[in-house]
Short mmCIF file of C-alpha atoms and ligand atoms in Angstrom, two decimals:
data_model
loop_
_atom_site.label_atom_id
_atom_site.label_comp_id
_atom_site.label_asym_id
_atom_site.label_seq_id
_atom_site.Cartn_x
_atom_site.Cartn_y
_atom_site.Cartn_z
CA MET O 240 -77.80 -3.35 28.17
CA ARG O 241 -78.54 0.27 27.59
CA PHE O 242 -80.18 0.48 30.97
CA GLY O 243 -77.16 -1.19 32.54
CA SER O 244 -74.75 1.40 31.22
CA GLN O 245 -77.05 4.15 32.42
CA ILE O 246 -76.92 2.65 35.89
CA THR O 247 -73.15 2.69 35.82
CA TRP O 248 -73.15 6.31 34.81
CA LEU O 249 -75.53 7.20 37.63
CA LEU O 250 -73.27 5.46 40.10
CA VAL O 251 -70.36 7.63 39.06
CA ALA O 252 -72.47 10.76 39.06
CA GLY O 253 -73.92 9.90 42.46
CA GLY O 254 -70.46 9.42 43.91
CA ALA O 255 -69.32 12.77 42.61
CA LEU O 256 -72.37 14.51 44.00
CA THR O 257 -71.79 13.09 47.44
CA SER O 258 -68.52 14.80 47.89
CA ALA O 259 -69.35 17.95 45.98
CA GLN O 260 -72.61 19.70 46.53
CA SER O 261 -75.43 17.57 47.73
CA SER O 262 -74.58 17.32 51.39
CA SER O 263 -74.46 21.06 51.70
CA SER O 264 -77.69 21.55 49.73
CA SER O 265 -79.57 18.97 51.76
CA ALA O 266 -78.27 20.50 54.94
CA ALA O 267 -79.52 23.88 53.78
CA SER O 268 -82.96 22.54 52.96
CA SER O 269 -83.80 20.60 56.07
CA SER O 270 -81.27 20.66 58.85
CA SER O 271 -82.92 23.64 60.51
CA THR O 272 -85.92 21.46 61.27
CA GLY O 273 -83.77 18.58 62.53
CA CYS O 274 -84.97 16.31 59.76
CA ALA O 275 -81.90 16.15 57.53
CA LEU O 276 -80.12 12.86 57.02
CA THR O 277 -77.46 12.18 59.66
CA SER O 278 -74.39 9.98 59.74
CA SER O 279 -76.62 7.35 61.36
CA ASP O 280 -78.73 7.39 58.19
CA THR O 281 -75.57 6.99 56.16
CA ASN O 282 -75.10 3.59 57.80
CA VAL O 283 -78.76 2.71 57.28
CA LEU O 284 -78.41 3.53 53.59
CA ARG O 285 -75.16 1.60 53.21
CA TYR O 286 -76.94 -1.43 54.66
CA THR O 287 -79.95 -0.86 52.39
CA TYR O 288 -77.66 -0.42 49.41
CA ALA O 289 -75.88 -3.71 50.08
CA LEU O 290 -79.14 -5.65 50.37
CA SER O 291 -80.69 -4.09 47.26
CA GLY O 292 -77.53 -4.74 45.29
CA PHE O 293 -77.50 -8.36 46.37
CA LEU O 294 -80.97 -9.13 45.05
CA ASN O 295 -80.33 -7.19 41.86
CA SER O 296 -77.14 -9.16 41.23
CA PHE O 297 -78.87 -12.44 42.01
CA TYR O 298 -81.44 -11.78 39.30
CA ALA O 299 -78.78 -10.59 36.89
CA SER O 300 -77.00 -13.92 37.34
CA THR O 301 -79.86 -15.85 35.73
CA ALA O 302 -81.40 -15.24 32.33
CA ILE O 303 -85.17 -15.32 32.45
CA ASN O 304 -86.57 -16.31 29.07
CA SER O 305 -89.61 -18.10 27.73
CA THR O 306 -88.06 -21.52 28.37
CA VAL O 307 -87.56 -20.68 31.98
CA ALA O 308 -91.02 -19.14 32.28
CA SER O 309 -92.69 -22.21 30.83
CA GLN O 310 -91.15 -24.30 33.58
CA VAL O 311 -92.70 -22.15 36.26
CA SER O 312 -96.08 -22.34 34.72
CA ASN O 313 -98.38 -24.12 32.32
CA SER O 314 -98.51 -23.06 28.70
CA THR O 315 -101.47 -20.74 29.07
CA SER O 316 -99.89 -18.56 31.72
CA ALA O 317 -96.22 -18.80 30.69
CA SER O 318 -96.17 -15.47 28.88
CA LYS O 319 -97.69 -13.75 31.88
CA VAL O 320 -95.14 -15.33 34.17
CA LEU O 321 -92.34 -14.24 31.87
CA SER O 322 -93.51 -10.65 31.73
CA ASN O 323 -94.07 -10.58 35.49
CA LEU O 324 -90.61 -11.99 36.27
CA GLN O 325 -89.01 -9.50 33.89
CA GLY O 326 -91.08 -6.74 35.45
CA ILE O 327 -89.91 -7.77 38.92
CA GLN O 328 -86.28 -7.65 37.79
CA HIS O 329 -86.84 -4.22 36.29
CA LEU O 330 -88.51 -2.94 39.47
CA ASP O 331 -85.66 -4.29 41.56
CA ASN O 332 -83.31 -2.29 39.37
CA LEU O 333 -85.39 0.76 40.23
CA THR O 334 -85.07 0.02 43.95
CA VAL O 335 -81.29 0.13 43.61
CA GLU O 336 -81.53 3.42 41.79
CA ALA O 337 -83.84 4.86 44.47
CA VAL O 338 -81.36 3.96 47.20
CA ARG O 339 -78.55 5.46 45.16
CA GLU O 340 -80.41 8.73 44.69
CA LEU O 341 -81.26 9.22 48.36
CA SER O 342 -77.74 8.17 49.37
CA SER O 343 -76.39 11.30 47.70
CA LYS O 344 -78.02 13.28 50.53
CA ALA O 345 -76.42 11.22 53.30
CA PRO O 346 -73.32 12.82 54.86
CA GLY O 347 -70.12 11.04 53.88
CA PHE O 348 -71.91 8.25 52.05
CA SER O 349 -69.78 5.88 50.05
CA ALA O 350 -71.21 2.81 48.37
CA PRO O 351 -70.18 -0.40 50.11
CA SER O 352 -67.94 -2.58 48.05
CA CYS O 353 -69.66 -5.94 48.13
CA SER O 354 -68.50 -9.21 46.71
CA TYR O 355 -71.62 -11.32 46.88
CA THR O 356 -71.81 -15.09 47.05
CA PHE O 357 -74.81 -16.67 45.37
CA PRO O 358 -76.36 -20.00 46.26
CA THR O 359 -75.97 -22.77 43.74
CA VAL O 360 -79.00 -22.73 41.53
CA SER O 361 -79.17 -25.79 39.33
CA ASN O 362 -82.75 -25.57 38.12
CA ILE O 363 -85.62 -23.17 37.80
CA SER O 364 -87.37 -24.63 40.81
CA ALA O 365 -84.42 -23.68 43.01
CA PHE O 366 -84.18 -20.27 41.37
CA VAL O 367 -87.79 -19.41 42.11
CA GLN O 368 -87.44 -20.72 45.64
CA TYR O 369 -84.48 -18.42 46.29
CA ALA O 370 -86.14 -15.47 44.57
CA TYR O 371 -89.08 -15.87 46.92
CA GLN O 372 -86.83 -16.21 49.97
CA PHE O 373 -84.73 -13.16 49.08
CA GLU O 374 -87.69 -10.93 48.19
CA TYR O 375 -89.38 -11.84 51.47
CA THR O 376 -86.20 -11.28 53.43
CA LEU O 377 -85.62 -7.84 51.88
CA SER O 378 -89.20 -6.86 52.64
CA GLY O 379 -88.71 -7.79 56.29
CA ALA O 380 -85.24 -6.24 56.45
CA PHE O 381 -86.49 -2.87 55.19
CA ILE O 382 -89.44 -2.89 57.58
CA GLY O 383 -87.01 -3.62 60.41
CA VAL O 384 -84.45 -0.98 59.54
CA ALA O 385 -87.21 1.62 59.09
CA GLY O 386 -87.15 1.60 62.91
CA TYR O 387 -83.56 2.86 62.79
CA THR O 388 -84.02 6.35 61.37
CA LYS O 389 -85.34 9.74 62.42
CA SER O 390 -85.42 11.02 58.85
CA PRO O 391 -88.76 11.23 56.99
CA GLU O 392 -86.98 10.79 53.67
CA VAL O 393 -85.26 7.57 54.76
CA ALA O 394 -88.44 6.23 56.40
CA PHE O 395 -90.38 7.00 53.22
CA LEU O 396 -87.90 5.16 51.01
CA LEU O 397 -87.81 2.13 53.30
CA ALA O 398 -91.62 1.93 53.43
CA ARG O 399 -91.73 2.00 49.66
CA LEU O 400 -89.00 -0.60 49.22
CA ALA O 401 -90.61 -2.91 51.78
CA ALA O 402 -93.97 -2.72 49.99
CA GLU O 403 -92.31 -3.38 46.64
CA HIS O 404 -90.47 -6.47 47.83
CA SER O 405 -93.48 -7.78 49.73
CA ALA O 406 -95.54 -7.57 46.54
CA HIS O 407 -92.82 -9.43 44.60
CA ALA O 408 -92.59 -12.10 47.29
CA THR O 409 -96.32 -12.64 47.25
CA TYR O 410 -96.43 -13.05 43.49
CA ILE O 411 -93.44 -15.39 43.34
CA GLY O 412 -94.66 -17.30 46.37
CA SER O 413 -97.99 -17.88 44.71
CA ARG O 414 -96.13 -19.58 41.83
CA LEU O 415 -94.78 -21.99 44.43
CA ASN O 416 -98.30 -22.86 45.42
CA SER O 417 -97.73 -22.18 49.07
CA THR O 418 -100.52 -20.94 51.26
CA MET O 419 -99.63 -17.28 51.26
CA PHE O 420 -102.20 -16.06 53.76
CA GLN O 421 -103.47 -18.07 56.66
CA SER O 422 -106.65 -17.32 58.55
CA SER O 423 -104.97 -18.56 61.73
CA SER O 424 -101.98 -16.20 61.52
CA SER O 425 -101.38 -13.97 64.55
CA SER O 426 -98.61 -11.92 62.96
CA LEU O 427 -98.30 -9.32 60.26
CA VAL O 428 -95.64 -9.60 57.55
CA SER O 429 -92.24 -10.52 59.02
CA ALA O 430 -89.77 -7.85 60.10
CA TYR O 431 -86.09 -8.53 60.76
CA ASN O 432 -83.58 -6.43 62.64
CA PRO O 433 -80.20 -5.83 60.96
CA ALA O 434 -78.36 -8.24 63.26
CA GLN O 435 -80.59 -11.08 62.16
CA VAL O 436 -80.34 -10.16 58.48
CA LEU O 437 -76.55 -10.04 58.65
CA ALA O 438 -76.30 -13.34 60.51
CA SER O 439 -74.95 -16.22 58.49
CA GLY O 440 -77.13 -19.11 57.48
CA ASN O 441 -79.43 -19.66 54.57
CA SER O 442 -82.82 -19.47 56.22
CA THR O 443 -85.38 -16.81 55.37
CA GLY O 444 -84.46 -13.60 57.19
CA SER O 445 -80.69 -14.05 57.04
CA LEU O 446 -78.34 -13.10 54.22
CA GLY O 447 -74.99 -12.97 56.00
CA SER O 448 -73.66 -15.98 54.13
CA TYR O 449 -74.13 -14.18 50.84
CA LEU O 450 -72.97 -10.64 51.63
CA GLY O 451 -69.33 -11.28 52.40
CA GLY O 452 -69.37 -8.94 55.41
CA CYS O 453 -69.43 -5.81 53.26
CA VAL O 454 -71.63 -3.85 55.68
CA SER O 455 -72.18 -3.83 59.42
CA ALA O 456 -75.47 -3.43 61.23
CA PRO O 457 -76.50 0.22 61.64
CA SER O 458 -76.98 1.28 65.24
CA ASN O 459 -80.30 2.65 66.39
CA PRO O 460 -80.20 6.33 67.39
CA CYS O 461 -83.07 5.86 69.86
CA GLY O 462 -82.30 2.66 71.73
CA ALA O 463 -83.07 -0.99 71.08
CA LEU O 464 -85.95 -1.83 68.80
CA LYS O 465 -87.92 -4.84 69.94
CA ILE O 466 -89.92 -6.31 67.08
CA GLY O 467 -93.18 -7.97 67.95
CA PRO O 468 -95.79 -9.77 65.86
CA LEU O 469 -97.77 -6.57 65.31
CA GLU O 470 -95.73 -3.50 66.27
CA ALA O 471 -92.24 -2.68 67.50
CA ASN O 472 -91.16 -0.77 70.61
CA ILE O 473 -88.04 1.07 71.61
CA THR O 474 -87.12 -0.73 74.79
CA SER O 475 -84.25 1.36 76.09
CA SER O 476 -83.48 4.97 75.55
CA ALA O 477 -80.03 6.14 74.62
CA GLY O 478 -79.69 9.87 74.93
CA ALA O 479 -78.04 11.82 72.16
CA SER O 480 -74.86 12.14 74.17
CA SER O 481 -74.76 8.60 75.45
CA SER O 482 -72.80 5.90 73.77
CA THR O 483 -74.23 3.02 75.75
CA PRO O 484 -76.30 0.24 74.37
CA LEU O 485 -77.37 1.53 71.05
CA GLY O 486 -78.96 -1.75 70.22
CA GLY O 487 -77.40 -1.96 66.82
CA SER O 488 -75.94 -5.33 66.39
CA SER O 489 -75.54 -7.57 69.35
CA SER O 490 -77.82 -6.16 72.00
CA THR O 491 -80.91 -6.15 69.82
CA PRO O 492 -83.03 -9.23 70.30
CA MET O 493 -82.79 -11.61 67.38
CA SER O 494 -86.50 -12.06 67.27
CA SER O 495 -88.71 -11.23 64.39
CA SER O 496 -92.35 -11.77 63.99
CA ALA O 497 -93.28 -15.37 63.81
CA SER O 498 -92.87 -16.02 60.15
CA SER O 499 -95.94 -17.93 59.27
CA SER O 500 -94.88 -18.38 55.67
CA SER O 501 -91.30 -19.33 56.43
CA SER O 502 -90.64 -21.49 53.45
CA ALA O 503 -92.81 -22.32 50.56
CA SER O 504 -92.70 -25.75 49.12
CA ALA O 505 -91.04 -25.83 45.75
CA ARG O 506 -93.99 -27.24 43.94
CA LEU O 507 -94.15 -25.79 40.49
CA HIS O 508 -97.17 -26.21 38.29
C1 NAG B 262 -83.19 -19.71 28.24
O1 NAG B 262 -82.20 -19.59 29.24
C2 NAG B 262 -81.58 -20.82 29.58
C3 NAG B 262 -80.60 -20.56 30.70
O2 NAG B 262 -81.12 -19.73 31.69
C4 NAG B 262 -80.88 -21.38 28.36
O3 NAG B 262 -80.32 -22.65 28.67
C5 NAG B 262 -81.88 -21.53 27.19
O4 NAG B 262 -81.19 -21.92 26.02
C6 NAG B 262 -82.59 -20.21 26.94
N1 NAG B 262 -83.63 -20.41 25.95
C7 NAG B 262 -83.85 -19.55 24.96
C8 NAG B 262 -85.00 -19.87 24.03
O5 NAG B 262 -83.19 -18.54 24.81
C1 NAG B 263 -102.98 -22.94 33.57
O1 NAG B 263 -103.03 -22.14 34.75
C2 NAG B 263 -104.14 -21.27 34.77
C3 NAG B 263 -104.01 -20.41 36.01
O2 NAG B 263 -102.84 -20.66 36.71
C4 NAG B 263 -105.42 -22.10 34.79
O3 NAG B 263 -106.53 -21.22 34.79
C5 NAG B 263 -105.47 -22.97 33.57
O4 NAG B 263 -106.59 -23.81 33.64
C6 NAG B 263 -104.21 -23.83 33.49
N1 NAG B 263 -104.23 -24.57 32.23
C7 NAG B 263 -103.91 -25.85 32.16
C8 NAG B 263 -103.96 -26.44 30.79
O5 NAG B 263 -103.61 -26.51 33.14
C1 NAG B 264 -81.12 -4.46 35.57
O1 NAG B 264 -79.85 -3.87 35.72
C2 NAG B 264 -78.79 -4.69 35.25
C3 NAG B 264 -77.50 -3.98 35.54
O2 NAG B 264 -77.40 -3.71 36.90
C4 NAG B 264 -78.97 -4.93 33.76
O3 NAG B 264 -77.94 -5.80 33.31
C5 NAG B 264 -80.32 -5.58 33.51
O4 NAG B 264 -80.53 -5.69 32.13
C6 NAG B 264 -81.43 -4.76 34.12
N1 NAG B 264 -82.66 -5.51 33.99
C7 NAG B 264 -83.84 -4.97 33.74
C8 NAG B 264 -84.98 -5.92 33.54
O5 NAG B 264 -84.02 -3.77 33.69
C1 NAG B 265 -83.49 -28.55 41.84
O1 NAG B 265 -82.25 -28.43 42.51
C2 NAG B 265 -82.32 -28.72 43.90
C3 NAG B 265 -80.96 -28.49 44.50
O2 NAG B 265 -80.37 -27.34 44.01
C4 NAG B 265 -82.79 -30.14 44.12
O3 NAG B 265 -82.92 -30.38 45.51
C5 NAG B 265 -84.12 -30.37 43.42
O4 NAG B 265 -84.50 -31.72 43.51
C6 NAG B 265 -84.05 -29.97 41.95
N1 NAG B 265 -85.38 -30.07 41.36
C7 NAG B 265 -85.58 -30.57 40.15
C8 NAG B 265 -86.99 -30.57 39.69
O5 NAG B 265 -84.67 -31.04 39.48
C1 NAG B 266 -101.52 -26.57 45.41
O1 NAG B 266 -101.08 -27.62 46.25
C2 NAG B 266 -102.15 -28.34 46.83
C3 NAG B 266 -101.55 -29.34 47.82
O2 NAG B 266 -100.45 -29.98 47.28
C4 NAG B 266 -102.96 -29.02 45.73
O3 NAG B 266 -104.05 -29.72 46.30
C5 NAG B 266 -103.52 -27.94 44.79
O4 NAG B 266 -104.16 -28.55 43.69
C6 NAG B 266 -102.38 -27.08 44.27
N1 NAG B 266 -102.98 -25.99 43.53
C7 NAG B 266 -102.55 -25.63 42.32
C8 NAG B 266 -103.21 -24.46 41.70
O5 NAG B 266 -101.65 -26.23 41.75
C1 NAG B 267 -78.26 -24.35 54.04
O1 NAG B 267 -77.13 -24.49 54.84
C2 NAG B 267 -76.96 -25.81 55.35
C3 NAG B 267 -75.81 -25.77 56.33
O2 NAG B 267 -74.75 -24.97 55.86
C4 NAG B 267 -76.71 -26.74 54.17
O3 NAG B 267 -76.55 -28.06 54.64
C5 NAG B 267 -77.91 -26.70 53.24
O4 NAG B 267 -77.68 -27.49 52.09
C6 NAG B 267 -78.18 -25.28 52.81
N1 NAG B 267 -79.44 -25.25 52.07
C7 NAG B 267 -79.56 -24.61 50.92
C8 NAG B 267 -80.90 -24.69 50.29
O5 NAG B 267 -78.65 -23.97 50.41
C1 NAG B 268 -95.04 -2.59 73.00
O1 NAG B 268 -95.70 -1.88 74.04
C2 NAG B 268 -97.08 -2.20 74.17
C3 NAG B 268 -97.66 -1.29 75.23
O2 NAG B 268 -96.88 -1.29 76.36
C4 NAG B 268 -97.23 -3.66 74.53
O3 NAG B 268 -98.57 -3.99 74.62
C5 NAG B 268 -96.58 -4.49 73.45
O4 NAG B 268 -96.62 -5.86 73.79
C6 NAG B 268 -95.13 -4.08 73.23
N1 NAG B 268 -94.62 -4.80 72.10
C7 NAG B 268 -93.37 -5.28 72.06
C8 NAG B 268 -92.97 -5.94 70.76
O5 NAG B 268 -92.59 -5.17 72.97
#
């Protein structure tokens, strides 16, 4: 509760900073090297902010207590599950705060106003299933959008967020008793471009049905990013002055890496 009110305060403070000093101070510190955040990064961060806020709100909508934990585990490991789930919620709060802090350096940033829709969760099995799906989707979404920035600070944040969510997904997924790592896999962890993430539908990799259209896909300042099973390539170059296919939303291929662990079975022991 205390932490919650602190978050609210930071939101207000962050908003004030955006318009007051921070854009000029960040410009002073790094624009001469061409590495300062640009208006393109502002859109990347608005997108990131909306996704982080969604997962945070999803967790906040369900109380995790010992009763819940015991249903995801046997009695000997219930306390560990409880502390891990609470730790994951806390860390996801920190991801929101990290996005908020960097956003204060983005020119003209304003937090998107999102009215999220949550899936109906009638039991703990469904809750854990969705938590896994959303953590995995955010991991892939942040890997994907890391290909949409020229700023080291934005790339750094997105790498960190992707690793955090991937770790959460792996832990939660292991509670579902899915096979998390397959020796036959030919792909690294999934990556999703913004168009796929914002598409409607409730499959892993898409959150459009839950976000209420509060953000649009950021456009790529370098061209279209084609995501493969191992790496991603810029497939067309859009010069700084050109406004032609920026590959943001519709022209980017909808492909992601073959998601080998698409959906875990909801088997809870
Ligand atoms: C745990 O939370 C559930 C709802 O999420 C609630 O029904 C239950 O009473 C709670 N148990 C305890 C011991 O607080
Ligand atoms: C509970 O789970 C742990 C690990 O998940 C396992 O080592 C232990 O044997 C299980 N205990 C029971 C009673 O099933
Ligand atoms: C996370 O933040 C929300 C407010 O956004 C707060 O209600 C909740 O208690 C926090 N949870 C943890 C585990 O820090
Ligand atoms: C949990 O709820 C889902 C639908 O939300 C349902 O399909 C599933 O059978 C339920 N599982 C249990 C154990 O009740
Ligand atoms: C996981 O699921 C498999 C297949 O259903 C089963 O054989 C195995 O015992 C389960 N493992 C655990 C730890 O529950
Ligand atoms: C996913 O969406 C389809 C079609 O809208 C719906 O029939 C299905 O119940 C949904 N599944 C879940 C788990 O929400
Ligand atoms: C990226 O380019 C390399 C070298 O040309 C090629 O081998 C690879 O298949 C390309 N990957 C994608 C996802 O286009």
